[in-house]
Amino acid sequence: MKLNPNPPSGAAPFTLNVSLCGSRPVPPVDGYPLTFTLAWGDGRRHTRYFCRNDHTYETPGVYQATVCATDGIEGHESCAGFRVKVE
């Protein structure tokens, strides 16, 4: 998994939109959906079954966010991290 959030920085309150599905929706794997877990770096975490997510950072700072995709069969996981700067 590779992520390049655009834009990766902004003024507080800053809403970051993350799309994990590219140009097409992510299909289920053998009928089981992928699970996306997003740890935003500010103590908040979300788990979703869809690939578009957003998060608002209220406080200025530099955050290390992590996104993991897990398949619904064997629990294989792929993760990527990125930095978010909020001014």
N, CA, C and O atoms as a GROMACS GRO file, in nm:
protein
  348
    1MET      N    1   0.085  -0.116   0.000
    1MET     CA    2   0.000   0.000   0.000
    1MET      C    3   0.089   0.123   0.000
    1MET      O    4   0.191   0.126   0.069
    2LYS      N    5   0.051   0.222  -0.078
    2LYS     CA    6   0.126   0.346  -0.087
    2LYS      C    7   0.028   0.462  -0.079
    2LYS      O    8  -0.075   0.460  -0.146
    3LEU      N    9   0.060   0.563   0.001
    3LEU     CA   10  -0.030   0.676   0.019
    3LEU      C   11   0.043   0.807  -0.003
    3LEU      O   12   0.158   0.824   0.040
    4ASN      N   13  -0.023   0.897  -0.069
    4ASN     CA   14   0.026   1.033  -0.084
    4ASN      C   15  -0.093   1.126  -0.067
    4ASN      O   16  -0.154   1.166  -0.167
    5PRO      N   17  -0.129   1.160   0.056
    5PRO     CA   18  -0.245   1.248   0.076
    5PRO      C   19  -0.220   1.384   0.012
    5PRO      O   20  -0.109   1.436   0.016
    6ASN      N   21  -0.325   1.439  -0.045
    6ASN     CA   22  -0.310   1.565  -0.114
    6ASN      C   23  -0.424   1.657  -0.072
    6ASN      O   24  -0.539   1.623  -0.097
    7PRO      N   25  -0.398   1.768  -0.012
    7PRO     CA   26  -0.268   1.814   0.037
    7PRO      C   27  -0.236   1.752   0.173
    7PRO      O   28  -0.328   1.719   0.248
    8PRO      N   29  -0.107   1.736   0.206
    8PRO     CA   30  -0.071   1.678   0.335
    8PRO      C   31  -0.062   1.778   0.448
    8PRO      O   32  -0.022   1.744   0.559
    9SER      N   33  -0.099   1.904   0.421
    9SER     CA   34  -0.091   2.006   0.526
    9SER      C   35  -0.195   2.114   0.504
    9SER      O   36  -0.250   2.129   0.394
   10GLY      N   37  -0.221   2.189   0.612
   10GLY     CA   38  -0.317   2.298   0.604
   10GLY      C   39  -0.335   2.363   0.739
   10GLY      O   40  -0.277   2.319   0.839
   11ALA      N   41  -0.417   2.466   0.742
   11ALA     CA   42  -0.442   2.540   0.866
   11ALA      C   43  -0.555   2.474   0.945
   11ALA      O   44  -0.651   2.422   0.888
   12ALA      N   45  -0.542   2.478   1.078
   12ALA     CA   46  -0.645   2.421   1.166
   12ALA      C   47  -0.770   2.508   1.162
   12ALA      O   48  -0.758   2.630   1.155
   13PRO      N   49  -0.888   2.450   1.166
   13PRO     CA   50  -0.915   2.307   1.158
   13PRO      C   51  -0.893   2.257   1.016
   13PRO      O   52  -0.943   2.315   0.920
   14PHE      N   53  -0.818   2.149   1.003
   14PHE     CA   54  -0.778   2.096   0.873
   14PHE      C   55  -0.844   1.961   0.851
   14PHE      O   56  -0.827   1.868   0.930
   15THR      N   57  -0.920   1.949   0.742
   15THR     CA   58  -0.984   1.823   0.708
   15THR      C   59  -0.905   1.755   0.598
   15THR      O   60  -0.886   1.810   0.489
   16LEU      N   61  -0.859   1.635   0.627
   16LEU     CA   62  -0.783   1.554   0.533
   16LEU      C   63  -0.876   1.450   0.473
   16LEU      O   64  -0.943   1.377   0.546
   17ASN      N   65  -0.879   1.443   0.341
   17ASN     CA   66  -0.956   1.341   0.270
   17ASN      C   67  -0.861   1.234   0.222
   17ASN      O   68  -0.761   1.264   0.157
   18VAL      N   69  -0.890   1.109   0.253
   18VAL     CA   70  -0.806   0.997   0.214
   18VAL      C   71  -0.888   0.903   0.128
   18VAL      O   72  -0.993   0.855   0.171
   19SER      N   73  -0.839   0.876   0.007
   19SER     CA   74  -0.902   0.778  -0.081
   19SER      C   75  -0.807   0.660  -0.095
   19SER      O   76  -0.693   0.677  -0.138
   20LEU      N   77  -0.854   0.543  -0.059
   20LEU     CA   78  -0.770   0.424  -0.061
   20LEU      C   79  -0.804   0.332  -0.177
   20LEU      O   80  -0.744   0.225  -0.191
   21CYS      N   81  -0.900   0.370  -0.260
   21CYS     CA   82  -0.947   0.277  -0.362
   21CYS      C   83  -0.900   0.312  -0.503
   21CYS      O   84  -0.937   0.241  -0.596
   22GLY      N   85  -0.824   0.415  -0.522
   22GLY     CA   86  -0.778   0.448  -0.655
   22GLY      C   87  -0.893   0.488  -0.745
   22GLY      O   88  -0.986   0.556  -0.702
   23SER      N   89  -0.886   0.446  -0.871
   23SER     CA   90  -0.988   0.487  -0.968
   23SER      C   91  -1.111   0.397  -0.968
   23SER      O   92  -1.213   0.432  -1.027
   24ARG      N   93  -1.102   0.281  -0.901
   24ARG     CA   94  -1.216   0.189  -0.897
   24ARG      C   95  -1.243   0.147  -0.753
   24ARG      O   96  -1.150   0.145  -0.672
   25PRO      N   97  -1.367   0.114  -0.720
   25PRO     CA   98  -1.396   0.062  -0.586
   25PRO      C   99  -1.320  -0.068  -0.562
   25PRO      O  100  -1.293  -0.143  -0.656
   26VAL      N  101  -1.286  -0.094  -0.439
   26VAL     CA  102  -1.218  -0.219  -0.404
   26VAL      C  103  -1.322  -0.330  -0.393
   26VAL      O  104  -1.414  -0.320  -0.312
   27PRO      N  105  -1.307  -0.436  -0.474
   27PRO     CA  106  -1.406  -0.544  -0.467
   27PRO      C  107  -1.383  -0.631  -0.343
   27PRO      O  108  -1.272  -0.635  -0.291
   28PRO      N  109  -1.487  -0.699  -0.296
   28PRO     CA  110  -1.469  -0.794  -0.186
   28PRO      C  111  -1.375  -0.907  -0.228
   28PRO      O  112  -1.370  -0.942  -0.346
   29VAL      N  113  -1.302  -0.963  -0.133
   29VAL     CA  114  -1.215  -1.077  -0.159
   29VAL      C  115  -1.294  -1.201  -0.122
   29VAL      O  116  -1.324  -1.224  -0.005
   30ASP      N  117  -1.328  -1.282  -0.222
   30ASP     CA  118  -1.410  -1.402  -0.200
   30ASP      C  119  -1.534  -1.372  -0.117
   30ASP      O  120  -1.572  -1.451  -0.030
   31GLY      N  121  -1.596  -1.260  -0.143
   31GLY     CA  122  -1.719  -1.223  -0.073
   31GLY      C  123  -1.698  -1.149   0.058
   31GLY      O  124  -1.795  -1.104   0.119
   32TYR      N  125  -1.574  -1.136   0.101
   32TYR     CA  126  -1.545  -1.066   0.226
   32TYR      C  127  -1.484  -0.931   0.193
   32TYR      O  128  -1.387  -0.924   0.117
   33PRO      N  129  -1.536  -0.824   0.248
   33PRO     CA  130  -1.481  -0.692   0.217
   33PRO      C  131  -1.347  -0.669   0.287
   33PRO      O  132  -1.318  -0.727   0.391
   34LEU      N  133  -1.268  -0.582   0.227
   34LEU     CA  134  -1.148  -0.535   0.294
   34LEU      C  135  -1.190  -0.442   0.407
   34LEU      O  136  -1.289  -0.371   0.396
   35THR      N  137  -1.115  -0.444   0.514
   35THR     CA  138  -1.137  -0.354   0.626
   35THR      C  139  -1.022  -0.254   0.628
   35THR      O  140  -0.906  -0.293   0.622
   36PHE      N  141  -1.055  -0.127   0.637
   36PHE     CA  142  -0.954  -0.022   0.644
   36PHE      C  143  -0.953   0.036   0.785
   36PHE      O  144  -1.056   0.083   0.834
   37THR      N  145  -0.837   0.032   0.850
   37THR     CA  146  -0.822   0.090   0.983
   37THR      C  147  -0.731   0.210   0.970
   37THR      O  148  -0.618   0.200   0.921
   38LEU      N  149  -0.779   0.324   1.014
   38LEU     CA  150  -0.704   0.449   1.006
   38LEU      C  151  -0.675   0.500   1.145
   38LEU      O  152  -0.767   0.529   1.222
   39ALA      N  153  -0.548   0.511   1.178
   39ALA     CA  154  -0.504   0.572   1.304
   39ALA      C  155  -0.450   0.709   1.264
   39ALA      O  156  -0.347   0.718   1.198
   40TRP      N  157  -0.519   0.813   1.302
   40TRP     CA  158  -0.492   0.947   1.251
   40TRP      C  159  -0.373   1.016   1.316
   40TRP      O  160  -0.333   1.123   1.271
   41GLY      N  161  -0.316   0.958   1.420
   41GLY     CA  162  -0.198   1.016   1.485
   41GLY      C  163  -0.230   1.114   1.595
   41GLY      O  164  -0.140   1.167   1.660
   42ASP      N  165  -0.360   1.139   1.617
   42ASP     CA  166  -0.401   1.232   1.723
   42ASP      C  167  -0.481   1.160   1.832
   42ASP      O  168  -0.554   1.224   1.908
   43GLY      N  169  -0.466   1.028   1.837
   43GLY     CA  170  -0.538   0.949   1.937
   43GLY      C  171  -0.670   0.893   1.888
   43GLY      O  172  -0.731   0.810   1.956
   44ARG      N  173  -0.715   0.937   1.771
   44ARG     CA  174  -0.841   0.885   1.717
   44ARG      C  175  -0.813   0.779   1.612
   44ARG      O  176  -0.712   0.784   1.541
   45ARG      N  177  -0.904   0.683   1.603
   45ARG     CA  178  -0.887   0.569   1.514
   45ARG      C  179  -1.025   0.531   1.461
   45ARG      O  180  -1.124   0.536   1.533
   46HIS      N  181  -1.030   0.492   1.333
   46HIS     CA  182  -1.155   0.449   1.272
   46HIS      C  183  -1.132   0.320   1.195
   46HIS      O  184  -1.026   0.300   1.136
   47THR      N  185  -1.230   0.233   1.195
   47THR     CA  186  -1.228   0.114   1.111
   47THR      C  187  -1.349   0.122   1.019
   47THR      O  188  -1.461   0.145   1.064
   48ARG      N  189  -1.324   0.103   0.889
   48ARG     CA  190  -1.428   0.119   0.789
   48ARG      C  191  -1.424   0.004   0.689
   48ARG      O  192  -1.321  -0.062   0.673
   49TYR      N  193  -1.535  -0.017   0.621
   49TYR     CA  194  -1.542  -0.114   0.513
   49TYR      C  195  -1.546  -0.045   0.377
   49TYR      O  196  -1.568  -0.110   0.275
   50PHE      N  197  -1.526   0.085   0.375
   50PHE     CA  198  -1.523   0.156   0.249
   50PHE      C  199  -1.392   0.234   0.241
   50PHE      O  200  -1.327   0.259   0.343
   51CYS      N  201  -1.356   0.273   0.120
   51CYS     CA  202  -1.220   0.324   0.099
   51CYS      C  203  -1.208   0.476   0.098
   51CYS      O  204  -1.098   0.526   0.077
   52ARG      N  205  -1.313   0.548   0.118
   52ARG     CA  206  -1.303   0.694   0.125
   52ARG      C  207  -1.331   0.738   0.268
   52ARG      O  208  -1.433   0.703   0.327
   53ASN      N  209  -1.239   0.815   0.321
   53ASN     CA  210  -1.248   0.858   0.461
   53ASN      C  211  -1.199   1.001   0.473
   53ASN      O  212  -1.117   1.047   0.393
   54ASP      N  213  -1.248   1.071   0.572
   54ASP     CA  214  -1.194   1.203   0.602
   54ASP      C  215  -1.181   1.219   0.752
   54ASP      O  216  -1.246   1.149   0.830
   55HIS      N  217  -1.096   1.313   0.791
   55HIS     CA  218  -1.070   1.335   0.933
   55HIS      C  219  -1.032   1.481   0.951
   55HIS      O  220  -0.959   1.537   0.870
   56THR      N  221  -1.082   1.543   1.056
   56THR     CA  222  -1.051   1.683   1.084
   56THR      C  223  -0.957   1.692   1.204
   56THR      O  224  -0.985   1.639   1.311
   57TYR      N  225  -0.845   1.759   1.182
   57TYR     CA  226  -0.749   1.789   1.288
   57TYR      C  227  -0.781   1.928   1.341
   57TYR      O  228  -0.780   2.025   1.266
   58GLU      N  229  -0.810   1.937   1.469
   58GLU     CA  230  -0.848   2.064   1.531
   58GLU      C  231  -0.728   2.142   1.585
   58GLU      O  232  -0.734   2.265   1.594
   59THR      N  233  -0.620   2.073   1.620
   59THR     CA  234  -0.506   2.134   1.688
   59THR      C  235  -0.383   2.133   1.599
   59THR      O  236  -0.352   2.031   1.537
   60PRO      N  237  -0.310   2.247   1.591
   60PRO     CA  238  -0.186   2.249   1.513
   60PRO      C  239  -0.086   2.147   1.564
   60PRO      O  240  -0.081   2.116   1.684
   61GLY      N  241  -0.006   2.094   1.473
   61GLY     CA  242   0.098   1.998   1.508
   61GLY      C  243   0.133   1.913   1.388
   61GLY      O  244   0.075   1.928   1.280
   62VAL      N  245   0.228   1.823   1.406
   62VAL     CA  246   0.267   1.727   1.303
   62VAL      C  247   0.221   1.590   1.352
   62VAL      O  248   0.255   1.549   1.463
   63TYR      N  249   0.145   1.521   1.269
   63TYR     CA  250   0.085   1.394   1.306
   63TYR      C  251   0.136   1.284   1.214
   63TYR      O  252   0.152   1.304   1.094
   64GLN      N  253   0.163   1.168   1.270
   64GLN     CA  254   0.200   1.049   1.193
   64GLN      C  255   0.077   0.960   1.186
   64GLN      O  256   0.039   0.897   1.284
   65ALA      N  257   0.016   0.954   1.069
   65ALA     CA  258  -0.105   0.874   1.050
   65ALA      C  259  -0.069   0.739   0.986
   65ALA      O  260   0.031   0.729   0.915
   66THR      N  261  -0.150   0.638   1.013
   66THR     CA  262  -0.127   0.504   0.958
   66THR      C  263  -0.259   0.449   0.907
   66THR      O  264  -0.363   0.463   0.971
   67VAL      N  265  -0.253   0.387   0.790
   67VAL     CA  266  -0.369   0.321   0.732
   67VAL      C  267  -0.332   0.175   0.708
   67VAL      O  268  -0.226   0.146   0.652
   68CYS      N  269  -0.418   0.084   0.750
   68CYS     CA  270  -0.398  -0.060   0.726
   68CYS      C  271  -0.520  -0.116   0.656
   68CYS      O  272  -0.634  -0.086   0.693
   69ALA      N  273  -0.497  -0.199   0.554
   69ALA     CA  274  -0.604  -0.272   0.487
   69ALA      C  275  -0.590  -0.419   0.525
   69ALA      O  276  -0.481  -0.475   0.515
   70THR      N  277  -0.699  -0.480   0.568
   70THR     CA  278  -0.698  -0.620   0.611
   70THR      C  279  -0.802  -0.696   0.530
   70THR      O  280  -0.916  -0.652   0.516
   71ASP      N  281  -0.761  -0.813   0.476
   71ASP     CA  282  -0.860  -0.892   0.401
   71ASP      C  283  -0.952  -0.965   0.497
   71ASP      O  284  -0.919  -0.985   0.614
   72GLY      N  285  -1.068  -1.004   0.447
   72GLY     CA  286  -1.169  -1.065   0.532
   72GLY      C  287  -1.158  -1.215   0.544
   72GLY      O  288  -1.245  -1.278   0.606
   73ILE      N  289  -1.054  -1.275   0.487
   73ILE     CA  290  -1.042  -1.420   0.489
   73ILE      C  291  -0.935  -1.466   0.588
   73ILE      O  292  -0.965  -1.530   0.688
   74GLU      N  293  -0.812  -1.432   0.558
   74GLU     CA  294  -0.700  -1.479   0.640
   74GLU      C  295  -0.641  -1.370   0.729
   74GLU      O  296  -0.549  -1.396   0.805
   75GLY      N  297  -0.694  -1.250   0.719
   75GLY     CA  298  -0.644  -1.142   0.802
   75GLY      C  299  -0.512  -1.084   0.757
   75GLY      O  300  -0.443  -1.020   0.836
   76HIS      N  301  -0.474  -1.107   0.629
   76HIS     CA  302  -0.352  -1.045   0.578
   76HIS      C  303  -0.367  -0.894   0.583
   76HIS      O  304  -0.474  -0.840   0.555
   77GLU      N  305  -0.259  -0.827   0.618
   77GLU     CA  306  -0.266  -0.683   0.640
   77GLU      C  307  -0.153  -0.612   0.566
   77GLU      O  308  -0.040  -0.661   0.562
   78SER      N  309  -0.184  -0.499   0.509
   78SER     CA  310  -0.086  -0.411   0.446
   78SER      C  311  -0.107  -0.272   0.503
   78SER      O  312  -0.219  -0.222   0.508
   79CYS      N  313   0.003  -0.209   0.546
   79CYS     CA  314  -0.007  -0.078   0.612
   79CYS      C  315   0.084   0.023   0.544
   79CYS      O  316   0.185  -0.012   0.483
   80ALA      N  317   0.047   0.148   0.556
   80ALA     CA  318   0.129   0.259   0.509
   80ALA      C  319   0.110   0.376   0.604
   80ALA      O  320   0.003   0.392   0.663
   81GLY      N  321   0.213   0.455   0.617
   81GLY     CA  322   0.206   0.572   0.703
   81GLY      C  323   0.233   0.700   0.625
   81GLY      O  324   0.293   0.697   0.518
   82PHE      N  325   0.188   0.810   0.680
   82PHE     CA  326   0.213   0.940   0.618
   82PHE      C  327   0.207   1.047   0.725
   82PHE      O  328   0.144   1.029   0.830
   83ARG      N  329   0.272   1.159   0.698
   83ARG     CA  330   0.274   1.272   0.792
   83ARG      C  331   0.174   1.377   0.750
   83ARG      O  332   0.153   1.402   0.631
   84VAL      N  333   0.112   1.438   0.849
   84VAL     CA  334   0.017   1.546   0.826
   84VAL      C  335   0.063   1.665   0.911
   84VAL      O  336   0.085   1.651   1.031
   85LYS      N  337   0.077   1.780   0.847
   85LYS     CA  338   0.118   1.901   0.920
   85LYS      C  339   0.000   1.997   0.926
   85LYS      O  340  -0.056   2.036   0.823
   86VAL      N  341  -0.037   2.034   1.048
   86VAL     CA  342  -0.148   2.127   1.070
   86VAL      C  343  -0.092   2.252   1.134
   86VAL      O  344  -0.026   2.246   1.238
   87GLU      N  345  -0.118   2.365   1.072
   87GLU     CA  346  -0.064   2.493   1.121
   87GLU      C  347  -0.167   2.571   1.200
   87GLU      O  348  -0.138   2.680   1.248
   0.00000   0.00000   0.00000
